[in-house]
Amino acid sequence: MLLSDAPFDPWAWLGQFEKTLPPGKAGACAAFVGSLRDFNDGEEVQEMFLEHYPGMTERELEKLLTEARRRWPLLDARIVHRVGRVQPGETLVLAAAWSTHRGPACDACRFLIEELKRRAPLWKRESLSGASQRWVSGNSDGYAAV
């Protein structure tokens, strides 16, 4: 688990982390990569600032990882989340789970991202066109139809 105040390449990060797993054991990796859109709720988004409570945020993310490892037979699971200033198109979050089979990896990855969105103490302030700002008051339902 990691909080990052700098842009990161999720695919390179996954490749590097996979090298630390026992060779031949991971039959599946499920990963979710979320990026900042340049729009939200009908407004153009120029950038987002993610605030967090140091220590508390990391503890909550670690609780999610521990819960996923307890619920599914995983080789490992990881979360990387941006904090600070984020530009449209940059990666906001990576959630990944490795297992011997795809079912547990996919289920654990879905759990991690949905629960992170619900439970992690992160606060998002969007900078909109016209120099206005607003706090994002809630997270969208990951299961809702678009």
PDB file of C-alpha atoms in Angstrom:
ATOM      1  CA  MET A   1       0.000   0.000   0.000  1.00  0.00           C
ATOM      2  CA  LEU A   2       1.286   3.404  -0.855  1.00  0.00           C
ATOM      3  CA  LEU A   3       0.185   7.008  -1.003  1.00  0.00           C
ATOM      4  CA  SER A   4       1.917   9.037  -3.684  1.00  0.00           C
ATOM      5  CA  ASP A   5       2.037  12.785  -4.211  1.00  0.00           C
ATOM      6  CA  ALA A   6       3.662  12.269  -7.630  1.00  0.00           C
ATOM      7  CA  PRO A   7       2.311  10.731 -10.838  1.00  0.00           C
ATOM      8  CA  PHE A   8       2.998   7.017 -11.227  1.00  0.00           C
ATOM      9  CA  ASP A   9       2.700   4.488 -14.042  1.00  0.00           C
ATOM     10  CA  PRO A  10       0.362   1.755 -12.769  1.00  0.00           C
ATOM     11  CA  TRP A  11       1.473  -0.763 -15.389  1.00  0.00           C
ATOM     12  CA  ALA A  12       5.164  -0.331 -14.566  1.00  0.00           C
ATOM     13  CA  TRP A  13       4.321  -0.524 -10.857  1.00  0.00           C
ATOM     14  CA  LEU A  14       2.421  -3.813 -11.392  1.00  0.00           C
ATOM     15  CA  GLY A  15       5.299  -5.255 -13.404  1.00  0.00           C
ATOM     16  CA  GLN A  16       7.830  -4.350 -10.718  1.00  0.00           C
ATOM     17  CA  PHE A  17       5.700  -5.730  -7.897  1.00  0.00           C
ATOM     18  CA  GLU A  18       5.010  -9.007  -9.721  1.00  0.00           C
ATOM     19  CA  LYS A  19       8.758  -9.666  -9.731  1.00  0.00           C
ATOM     20  CA  THR A  20       8.572  -9.978  -5.922  1.00  0.00           C
ATOM     21  CA  LEU A  21       5.999 -12.801  -6.026  1.00  0.00           C
ATOM     22  CA  PRO A  22       7.087 -16.447  -6.016  1.00  0.00           C
ATOM     23  CA  PRO A  23       7.661 -17.536  -9.644  1.00  0.00           C
ATOM     24  CA  GLY A  24       4.889 -19.675 -11.089  1.00  0.00           C
ATOM     25  CA  LYS A  25       2.438 -19.213  -8.201  1.00  0.00           C
ATOM     26  CA  ALA A  26       0.285 -16.310  -9.438  1.00  0.00           C
ATOM     27  CA  GLY A  27      -2.164 -17.657 -11.971  1.00  0.00           C
ATOM     28  CA  ALA A  28      -4.119 -14.403 -11.935  1.00  0.00           C
ATOM     29  CA  CYS A  29      -3.736 -10.713 -11.276  1.00  0.00           C
ATOM     30  CA  ALA A  30      -6.804  -8.505 -11.250  1.00  0.00           C
ATOM     31  CA  ALA A  31      -6.141  -4.795 -11.322  1.00  0.00           C
ATOM     32  CA  PHE A  32      -8.253  -1.665 -11.311  1.00  0.00           C
ATOM     33  CA  VAL A  33      -6.717   1.593 -12.507  1.00  0.00           C
ATOM     34  CA  GLY A  34      -8.701   4.791 -12.005  1.00  0.00           C
ATOM     35  CA  SER A  35      -7.745   8.075 -13.679  1.00  0.00           C
ATOM     36  CA  LEU A  36      -8.943  11.635 -13.221  1.00  0.00           C
ATOM     37  CA  ARG A  37     -11.553  12.619 -15.811  1.00  0.00           C
ATOM     38  CA  ASP A  38     -11.659  16.150 -17.202  1.00  0.00           C
ATOM     39  CA  PHE A  39     -15.360  16.381 -16.316  1.00  0.00           C
ATOM     40  CA  ASN A  40     -17.636  15.613 -13.374  1.00  0.00           C
ATOM     41  CA  ASP A  41     -21.294  16.363 -12.726  1.00  0.00           C
ATOM     42  CA  GLY A  42     -21.609  18.394 -15.926  1.00  0.00           C
ATOM     43  CA  GLU A  43     -18.577  20.616 -15.217  1.00  0.00           C
ATOM     44  CA  GLU A  44     -15.108  20.747 -16.757  1.00  0.00           C
ATOM     45  CA  VAL A  45     -12.460  19.715 -14.225  1.00  0.00           C
ATOM     46  CA  GLN A  46      -9.084  21.468 -14.498  1.00  0.00           C
ATOM     47  CA  GLU A  47      -7.420  19.576 -11.627  1.00  0.00           C
ATOM     48  CA  MET A  48      -8.181  17.844  -8.361  1.00  0.00           C
ATOM     49  CA  PHE A  49      -6.521  18.181  -4.976  1.00  0.00           C
ATOM     50  CA  LEU A  50      -6.779  15.124  -2.727  1.00  0.00           C
ATOM     51  CA  GLU A  51      -6.330  15.768   0.973  1.00  0.00           C
ATOM     52  CA  HIS A  52      -5.760  12.997   3.462  1.00  0.00           C
ATOM     53  CA  TYR A  53      -5.110  12.571   7.141  1.00  0.00           C
ATOM     54  CA  PRO A  54      -1.551  11.186   7.391  1.00  0.00           C
ATOM     55  CA  GLY A  55      -1.506   7.979   9.363  1.00  0.00           C
ATOM     56  CA  MET A  56      -5.270   7.550   9.393  1.00  0.00           C
ATOM     57  CA  THR A  57      -5.550   7.114   5.629  1.00  0.00           C
ATOM     58  CA  GLU A  58      -2.752   4.540   5.516  1.00  0.00           C
ATOM     59  CA  ARG A  59      -4.281   2.604   8.432  1.00  0.00           C
ATOM     60  CA  GLU A  60      -7.670   2.427   6.721  1.00  0.00           C
ATOM     61  CA  LEU A  61      -6.137   1.228   3.448  1.00  0.00           C
ATOM     62  CA  GLU A  62      -4.142  -1.389   5.356  1.00  0.00           C
ATOM     63  CA  LYS A  63      -7.370  -2.587   7.018  1.00  0.00           C
ATOM     64  CA  LEU A  64      -8.898  -3.078   3.564  1.00  0.00           C
ATOM     65  CA  LEU A  65      -5.888  -5.088   2.399  1.00  0.00           C
ATOM     66  CA  THR A  66      -5.947  -7.215   5.553  1.00  0.00           C
ATOM     67  CA  GLU A  67      -9.664  -7.888   5.115  1.00  0.00           C
ATOM     68  CA  ALA A  68      -9.201  -8.894   1.461  1.00  0.00           C
ATOM     69  CA  ARG A  69      -6.335 -11.236   2.377  1.00  0.00           C
ATOM     70  CA  ARG A  70      -8.522 -12.818   5.054  1.00  0.00           C
ATOM     71  CA  ARG A  71     -11.588 -13.246   2.800  1.00  0.00           C
ATOM     72  CA  TRP A  72      -9.870 -14.639  -0.305  1.00  0.00           C
ATOM     73  CA  PRO A  73      -6.920 -16.989  -0.920  1.00  0.00           C
ATOM     74  CA  LEU A  74      -4.553 -14.307  -2.190  1.00  0.00           C
ATOM     75  CA  LEU A  75      -0.838 -14.353  -2.784  1.00  0.00           C
ATOM     76  CA  ASP A  76      -0.891 -10.608  -2.185  1.00  0.00           C
ATOM     77  CA  ALA A  77      -2.876  -7.407  -2.685  1.00  0.00           C
ATOM     78  CA  ARG A  78      -1.808  -3.793  -3.050  1.00  0.00           C
ATOM     79  CA  ILE A  79      -3.251  -0.290  -3.249  1.00  0.00           C
ATOM     80  CA  VAL A  80      -1.497   2.799  -4.571  1.00  0.00           C
ATOM     81  CA  HIS A  81      -3.422   6.083  -4.279  1.00  0.00           C
ATOM     82  CA  ARG A  82      -2.528   9.626  -5.267  1.00  0.00           C
ATOM     83  CA  VAL A  83      -2.730  12.542  -2.879  1.00  0.00           C
ATOM     84  CA  GLY A  84      -2.090  16.220  -3.561  1.00  0.00           C
ATOM     85  CA  ARG A  85      -2.542  17.799  -7.006  1.00  0.00           C
ATOM     86  CA  VAL A  86      -3.736  15.546  -9.819  1.00  0.00           C
ATOM     87  CA  GLN A  87      -4.231  16.554 -13.450  1.00  0.00           C
ATOM     88  CA  PRO A  88      -6.867  15.079 -15.813  1.00  0.00           C
ATOM     89  CA  GLY A  89      -5.589  11.883 -17.367  1.00  0.00           C
ATOM     90  CA  GLU A  90      -3.259  11.059 -14.461  1.00  0.00           C
ATOM     91  CA  THR A  91      -3.738   7.865 -12.502  1.00  0.00           C
ATOM     92  CA  LEU A  92      -5.586   8.367  -9.208  1.00  0.00           C
ATOM     93  CA  VAL A  93      -5.649   4.828  -7.885  1.00  0.00           C
ATOM     94  CA  LEU A  94      -4.399   1.315  -8.478  1.00  0.00           C
ATOM     95  CA  ALA A  95      -5.935  -1.642  -6.661  1.00  0.00           C
ATOM     96  CA  ALA A  96      -4.569  -5.101  -7.444  1.00  0.00           C
ATOM     97  CA  ALA A  97      -4.906  -8.643  -6.159  1.00  0.00           C
ATOM     98  CA  TRP A  98      -2.924 -11.766  -7.042  1.00  0.00           C
ATOM     99  CA  SER A  99      -4.128 -15.322  -6.581  1.00  0.00           C
ATOM    100  CA  THR A 100      -3.678 -18.760  -8.061  1.00  0.00           C
ATOM    101  CA  HIS A 101      -7.041 -18.389  -9.845  1.00  0.00           C
ATOM    102  CA  ARG A 102      -8.993 -15.521 -11.418  1.00  0.00           C
ATOM    103  CA  GLY A 103     -12.116 -15.732  -9.219  1.00  0.00           C
ATOM    104  CA  PRO A 104     -10.497 -14.731  -5.931  1.00  0.00           C
ATOM    105  CA  ALA A 105      -8.269 -12.150  -7.659  1.00  0.00           C
ATOM    106  CA  CYS A 106     -11.226 -10.469  -9.378  1.00  0.00           C
ATOM    107  CA  ASP A 107     -13.464 -10.570  -6.312  1.00  0.00           C
ATOM    108  CA  ALA A 108     -10.775  -9.163  -4.032  1.00  0.00           C
ATOM    109  CA  CYS A 109      -9.862  -6.396  -6.480  1.00  0.00           C
ATOM    110  CA  ARG A 110     -13.504  -5.332  -6.783  1.00  0.00           C
ATOM    111  CA  PHE A 111     -13.849  -5.344  -3.003  1.00  0.00           C
ATOM    112  CA  LEU A 112     -10.715  -3.208  -2.595  1.00  0.00           C
ATOM    113  CA  ILE A 113     -11.769  -0.444  -4.960  1.00  0.00           C
ATOM    114  CA  GLU A 114     -15.409  -0.312  -3.860  1.00  0.00           C
ATOM    115  CA  GLU A 115     -14.557  -0.271  -0.155  1.00  0.00           C
ATOM    116  CA  LEU A 116     -11.724   2.219  -0.686  1.00  0.00           C
ATOM    117  CA  LYS A 117     -14.196   4.600  -2.327  1.00  0.00           C
ATOM    118  CA  ARG A 118     -16.578   4.122   0.602  1.00  0.00           C
ATOM    119  CA  ARG A 119     -14.220   4.053   3.600  1.00  0.00           C
ATOM    120  CA  ALA A 120     -10.877   5.739   2.882  1.00  0.00           C
ATOM    121  CA  PRO A 121     -10.420   9.153   4.536  1.00  0.00           C
ATOM    122  CA  LEU A 122      -9.636  11.115   1.375  1.00  0.00           C
ATOM    123  CA  TRP A 123     -11.172  14.487   0.555  1.00  0.00           C
ATOM    124  CA  LYS A 124     -11.359  15.730  -3.038  1.00  0.00           C
ATOM    125  CA  ARG A 125     -11.466  19.357  -4.134  1.00  0.00           C
ATOM    126  CA  GLU A 126     -12.035  19.979  -7.830  1.00  0.00           C
ATOM    127  CA  SER A 127     -10.799  23.083  -9.632  1.00  0.00           C
ATOM    128  CA  LEU A 128     -13.323  23.900 -12.346  1.00  0.00           C
ATOM    129  CA  SER A 129     -13.258  26.144 -15.384  1.00  0.00           C
ATOM    130  CA  GLY A 130     -13.698  29.796 -14.438  1.00  0.00           C
ATOM    131  CA  ALA A 131     -11.465  29.477 -11.348  1.00  0.00           C
ATOM    132  CA  SER A 132     -14.260  28.035  -9.167  1.00  0.00           C
ATOM    133  CA  GLN A 133     -13.708  25.119  -6.815  1.00  0.00           C
ATOM    134  CA  ARG A 134     -15.924  22.565  -5.139  1.00  0.00           C
ATOM    135  CA  TRP A 135     -15.568  19.667  -2.764  1.00  0.00           C
ATOM    136  CA  VAL A 136     -16.674  16.296  -4.102  1.00  0.00           C
ATOM    137  CA  SER A 137     -19.386  15.308  -1.669  1.00  0.00           C
ATOM    138  CA  GLY A 138     -19.630  11.604  -2.451  1.00  0.00           C
ATOM    139  CA  ASN A 139     -18.391   8.791  -4.605  1.00  0.00           C
ATOM    140  CA  SER A 140     -20.316   7.319  -7.457  1.00  0.00           C
ATOM    141  CA  ASP A 141     -21.753   3.833  -7.133  1.00  0.00           C
ATOM    142  CA  GLY A 142     -19.403   1.487  -8.946  1.00  0.00           C
ATOM    143  CA  TYR A 143     -22.320  -0.789  -9.799  1.00  0.00           C
ATOM    144  CA  ALA A 144     -24.695   1.909 -11.098  1.00  0.00           C
ATOM    145  CA  ALA A 145     -25.641   1.904 -14.750  1.00  0.00           C
ATOM    146  CA  VAL A 146     -24.167   4.797 -16.697  1.00  0.00           C
TER     147      VAL A 146
END
